[in-house]
Amino acid sequence: MKNIAVIGSGTMGNGIAHTFAQFGYQVSLIDVSDNALSKALATISKNLDRQVTKGTLSESEKETTLANITIFTDLQTGVAGAELIVEAASENLELKLKIFKDLDHFAGPGAILASNTSSISITRIASVTSRGDKVIGMHFMNPVPVMKLVEVIRGYATSDETTAMVMDLSLKLDKTPVEVNDYPGFVANRILMPMINEAIYSLYEGVAGVEEIDTVMKLGMAHPMGPLQLADFIGLDVCLAILRVLQEGFGNPKYAPCPLLVNMVAAGKRGVKSGEGFYNYAKGVKEAVVAAKFATN
Ligand code: CAA
């Protein structure tokens, strides 16, 4: 495999494009607007600079990586010739179904169609295509160039051959792939999101403040980020969407999102990307905000 297309140039999409390009793949990065694509290229360049500064990448490797990425606003043109297409659009079922329907028409007959979805059913996504055996989940973690895991999700119809190809490809990106089955939240978010939700409940019920909760989990459990900071980093809207998938998928009230999370998303507090969540990022450094003003206590 040499030619990869990535759909969506947001946080995950640009990280995925960056990683494939760094490992020598020709990447077509596709989004709906030139503006989004220019922003993505600037982000990739900035993240490559971190690697150059650390001495893990040379200046010429940075230039080669950038040269391996071509941008497109037209889906049909962008996916032409791609052997693997990784969809990293927003976490919205209808949008993903539309993209996969289109991909089934536009992509070459042998192309593998992967989704970076964090929780939407791969089997459901595959059902709108005529190639269920070639549809698979390839769930990268943020920040993609740094995090070692790829959660590889087998839909009901995904073939052994497709799974083996994606596992092998992940190894070539210096990642550790883990194969899991297609049930709500897969493994990563089935375990992560209840923890984040419980941290929000602890805040909501006044058990402790934002920094206290995060410090307990950082220092007590050796997590690199506390759960509230991590929720801001992932995006509170994304956390809410994943909890809804778990709640609906299992029909179990234990996954019901904390009302504080629901309120914060409704108030436009989506975390780092909106400038504020459990912390405020306006000054370029994170400051805990009194999210308790939205809480019951
Ligand atoms: N691109 C390239 N390199 C990057 C980067 C990026 N986007 N972001 C950070 N880095 C590099 C830095 O250059 C640095 O490199 P060295 O180790 O060589 O020094 C390293 O990563 C650590 O970065 P920093 O020193 O700036 O900051 P840090 O030590 O606080 O680490 C972090 C940052 C890696 C993000 C760390 O805080 C962490 O691991 N956080 C938890 C991340 C996590 O849990 N991600 C999963 C989220 S869940 C998800 O993604 C899936 C989902 O479905 C919701």
XYZ file of C-alpha atoms and ligand atoms in Angstrom:
351
model
C 0.000 0.000 0.000
C 1.305 3.412 -0.958
C -1.662 5.699 -1.500
C -3.863 6.736 1.392
C -6.766 9.172 1.463
C -7.860 10.840 4.703
C -11.294 12.442 4.890
C -11.608 15.293 7.381
C -8.732 17.572 8.344
C -9.655 18.341 11.965
C -7.604 17.253 14.983
C -7.740 13.538 14.203
C -7.640 13.836 10.401
C -4.572 16.055 10.340
C -2.806 13.807 12.863
C -3.581 10.724 10.747
C -2.388 12.459 7.551
C 0.770 13.620 9.368
C 1.547 10.081 10.552
C 1.028 8.330 7.203
C 3.022 11.036 5.383
C 5.861 10.799 7.909
C 6.145 7.086 7.197
C 6.440 7.654 3.441
C 2.855 7.188 2.256
C 1.320 9.483 -0.367
C -1.604 11.114 1.411
C -4.620 12.848 -0.115
C -6.144 15.002 2.611
C -9.756 15.863 1.845
C -12.056 18.417 3.454
C -14.939 20.598 2.348
C -13.119 23.934 2.467
C -9.716 25.305 1.469
C -9.686 27.212 4.725
C -9.924 24.021 6.825
C -7.205 22.400 4.712
C -4.820 25.383 5.050
C -5.343 25.322 8.817
C -4.633 21.574 8.853
C -1.391 21.994 6.908
C -0.296 24.742 9.302
C -1.034 22.439 12.279
C 0.859 19.555 10.710
C 3.825 21.837 10.027
C 3.777 23.085 13.653
C 3.617 19.525 15.016
C 6.456 18.436 12.710
C 8.474 21.368 14.094
C 8.078 19.889 17.601
C 9.652 16.687 16.312
C 12.470 18.626 14.607
C 13.118 20.588 17.825
C 13.253 17.312 19.785
C 15.700 15.914 17.222
C 13.427 12.977 16.364
C 12.979 14.243 12.784
C 15.348 16.195 10.523
C 14.374 19.378 8.685
C 14.533 17.512 5.358
C 12.294 14.705 6.732
C 9.831 17.398 7.740
C 9.856 18.797 4.184
C 9.444 15.303 2.685
C 6.518 14.624 5.030
C 4.769 17.835 3.968
C 5.479 17.086 0.290
C 3.777 13.692 0.711
C 0.456 15.432 1.475
C -1.831 16.738 -1.284
C -5.037 18.556 -0.415
C -8.443 18.186 -2.089
C -11.892 19.643 -1.605
C -13.520 17.188 -4.014
C -14.127 13.709 -2.611
C -14.199 11.890 -5.944
C -10.884 13.364 -7.118
C -9.288 12.996 -3.694
C -9.959 9.264 -3.300
C -9.016 8.293 -6.879
C -6.201 5.743 -6.699
C -6.305 5.382 -2.902
C -5.816 1.834 -1.614
C -6.965 2.756 1.884
C -9.342 5.549 2.809
C -9.528 6.654 6.431
C -12.623 8.666 7.267
C -12.101 11.097 10.166
C -15.129 13.374 9.786
C -17.271 14.552 12.714
C -18.790 11.945 15.028
C -22.190 12.030 13.348
C -23.901 8.880 12.083
C -25.803 10.477 9.183
C -22.669 12.226 7.925
C -20.621 9.033 8.082
C -23.331 7.034 6.274
C -23.397 9.615 3.479
C -19.593 9.595 3.159
C -19.397 5.786 3.023
C -22.182 5.595 0.440
C -20.226 8.047 -1.726
C -16.956 6.242 -1.087
C -18.455 2.974 -2.230
C -19.122 4.653 -5.616
C -15.905 6.652 -5.937
C -13.213 4.404 -4.427
C -11.505 1.693 -6.452
C -13.150 -1.742 -6.059
C -10.230 -3.122 -4.029
C -9.933 -0.138 -1.676
C -10.326 -0.645 2.056
C -12.700 1.836 3.687
C -11.739 2.579 7.297
C -13.427 4.815 9.825
C -11.661 6.548 12.694
C -14.966 6.640 14.568
C -14.615 6.603 18.324
C -17.891 4.774 18.933
C -20.235 4.492 15.938
C -20.950 0.929 14.783
C -18.664 -0.236 11.973
C -21.306 -2.810 11.017
C -23.886 -0.024 10.576
C -21.446 2.075 8.523
C -20.580 -0.951 6.362
C -24.265 -1.642 5.701
C -24.524 1.299 3.276
C -21.702 -0.076 1.123
C -21.513 -3.106 -1.142
C -18.170 -4.133 0.371
C -18.780 -4.943 4.036
C -15.746 -7.254 3.978
C -13.529 -4.229 3.262
C -14.970 -1.863 5.870
C -13.138 -1.624 9.186
C -12.514 0.655 12.173
C -9.069 2.220 12.474
C -9.321 4.209 15.678
C -6.290 6.392 16.323
C -5.755 8.248 19.590
C -5.103 11.970 19.998
C -2.386 13.256 19.514
C -2.022 10.781 16.668
C 1.696 11.279 15.956
C 2.463 10.530 19.624
C -0.013 7.880 20.812
C 0.983 4.289 20.119
C -2.436 2.634 19.983
C -4.603 1.868 16.970
C -7.832 0.164 18.006
C -8.718 -1.995 14.983
C -12.433 -2.731 14.945
C -13.854 -5.675 13.046
C -17.402 -5.138 11.866
C -19.721 -8.124 11.522
C -18.685 -8.648 7.893
C -15.052 -7.451 7.991
C -12.829 -10.108 6.409
C -9.723 -11.681 7.930
C -7.765 -10.325 4.973
C -8.858 -6.703 5.562
C -8.139 -7.025 9.286
C -4.677 -8.465 8.644
C -3.854 -5.666 6.179
C -4.874 -2.933 8.607
C -3.042 -4.572 11.535
C 0.091 -4.823 9.386
C -0.220 -1.258 8.130
C -0.545 0.038 11.716
C 2.716 -1.710 12.608
C 4.368 0.035 9.665
C 3.337 3.364 11.248
C 5.205 2.260 14.391
C 1.883 1.833 16.212
C 0.582 -1.055 18.283
C -2.696 -2.289 16.791
C -5.207 -4.093 18.996
C -8.056 -6.036 17.385
C -11.479 -5.652 18.998
C -15.058 -6.492 18.081
C -17.772 -4.069 17.081
C -19.844 -3.278 20.189
C -20.730 0.197 21.512
C -17.636 2.218 22.437
C -15.429 -0.752 21.400
C -12.879 -1.078 24.239
C -11.187 2.334 24.521
C -14.264 4.479 25.012
C -16.349 1.867 26.784
C -13.817 2.141 29.608
C -12.601 5.744 29.232
C -15.962 7.525 28.970
C -17.546 6.106 32.153
C -14.401 7.240 33.994
C -14.674 10.757 32.555
C -18.415 10.828 33.270
C -17.785 9.772 36.881
C -15.210 12.554 37.267
C -17.833 15.051 36.025
C -20.383 13.599 38.479
C -17.832 14.054 41.285
C -17.573 17.729 40.361
C -21.354 18.087 39.887
C -22.049 16.581 43.301
C -19.470 18.834 44.948
C -17.168 16.008 46.029
C -14.150 18.074 44.905
C -13.100 20.865 42.530
C -11.730 20.602 38.996
C -8.049 20.689 39.896
C -8.500 18.423 42.914
C -10.207 15.708 40.848
C -7.549 15.911 38.141
C -4.700 15.891 40.655
C -6.056 12.776 42.361
C -6.126 10.898 39.078
C -2.806 12.277 37.780
C -0.756 11.649 40.885
C -2.749 8.747 42.303
C -3.128 6.715 39.120
C -0.198 8.068 37.078
C -2.456 9.307 34.278
C -0.701 11.910 32.078
C -3.794 14.139 32.274
C -6.630 14.216 34.780
C -10.038 13.093 33.432
C -11.481 16.629 33.282
C -8.501 17.996 31.383
C -8.644 14.944 29.125
C -12.357 15.581 28.497
C -11.488 19.163 27.446
C -8.728 17.789 25.201
C -11.038 15.242 23.524
C -13.901 17.764 23.262
C -16.907 17.794 25.595
C -19.269 17.468 22.628
C -17.400 14.321 21.533
C -17.542 12.876 25.071
C -21.286 13.552 25.180
C -21.842 11.947 21.763
C -19.924 8.828 22.802
C -21.833 8.514 26.096
C -25.108 8.734 24.136
C -23.926 5.895 21.871
C -23.100 3.776 24.954
C -26.405 4.660 26.625
C -28.481 3.833 23.539
C -26.374 0.865 22.459
C -26.563 -0.946 25.789
C -29.876 0.500 27.029
C -28.215 0.782 30.416
C -28.722 3.952 32.525
C -25.230 3.639 33.969
C -23.940 5.335 30.806
C -26.297 8.338 31.078
C -24.215 11.523 30.688
C -23.927 13.746 33.755
C -26.357 16.711 33.499
C -23.391 19.064 33.999
C -21.768 17.721 30.809
C -25.051 18.135 28.923
C -25.371 21.734 30.182
C -21.814 22.660 29.352
C -22.144 21.412 25.767
C -25.456 23.267 25.415
C -23.693 26.422 26.652
C -21.029 26.034 23.943
C -18.302 24.989 26.407
C -16.685 22.270 24.312
C -13.210 22.262 25.857
C -9.901 23.298 24.292
C -11.377 23.831 20.808
C -13.934 26.383 22.056
C -11.523 28.066 24.480
C -13.279 26.805 27.604
C -14.480 23.622 29.245
C -13.506 22.607 32.740
C -10.539 24.905 32.216
C -10.184 28.205 30.373
C -7.564 28.336 27.626
C -7.911 31.991 26.585
C -4.547 33.046 27.987
C -2.678 30.176 26.311
C -2.351 28.331 29.636
C -5.080 26.333 31.289
C -6.887 27.825 34.273
C -9.580 25.934 36.164
C -12.929 27.674 35.825
C -15.745 27.519 38.294
C -17.680 24.907 36.374
C -19.494 24.478 39.687
C -21.628 27.464 38.651
C -23.372 25.032 36.320
C -23.555 22.338 38.987
C -26.272 21.600 41.510
C -24.176 22.462 44.576
N 2.342 16.028 17.218
C 3.616 15.631 17.407
N 4.180 15.567 18.628
C 3.438 15.961 19.673
C 2.102 16.389 19.562
C 1.562 16.412 18.255
N 0.295 16.782 18.025
N 1.631 16.689 20.783
C 2.616 16.446 21.656
N 3.708 15.998 20.994
C 4.950 15.513 21.566
C 5.817 16.568 22.194
O 6.712 17.123 21.249
C 6.570 15.747 23.241
O 7.616 14.987 22.639
P 8.802 14.275 23.517
O 8.163 13.186 24.336
O 9.713 13.743 22.461
O 9.369 15.354 24.372
C 5.547 14.775 23.724
O 4.587 14.661 22.667
C 4.886 15.225 24.969
O 4.342 16.517 24.732
P 4.505 17.754 25.706
O 5.852 17.705 26.375
O 4.123 18.993 24.970
O 3.370 17.584 26.744
P 3.050 16.412 27.725
O 4.247 15.755 28.252
O 2.068 17.004 28.641
O 2.309 15.344 26.808
C 0.379 14.440 25.825
C 1.211 15.683 26.019
C 1.147 13.443 24.976
C -0.856 14.899 25.063
C 0.057 13.827 27.233
O -0.469 14.792 28.074
C -0.886 12.654 27.146
O -0.505 11.540 26.860
N -2.193 12.926 27.435
C -3.239 11.919 27.361
C -3.598 11.704 25.933
C -4.700 10.705 25.787
O -5.177 10.084 26.708
N -5.132 10.563 24.532
C -6.227 9.695 24.210
C -7.473 10.514 24.175
S -8.836 9.521 23.769
C -8.828 9.513 22.096
O -8.044 10.132 21.432
C -9.815 8.683 21.434
C -11.236 8.924 21.584
O -11.968 8.212 20.928
C -11.863 9.924 22.461
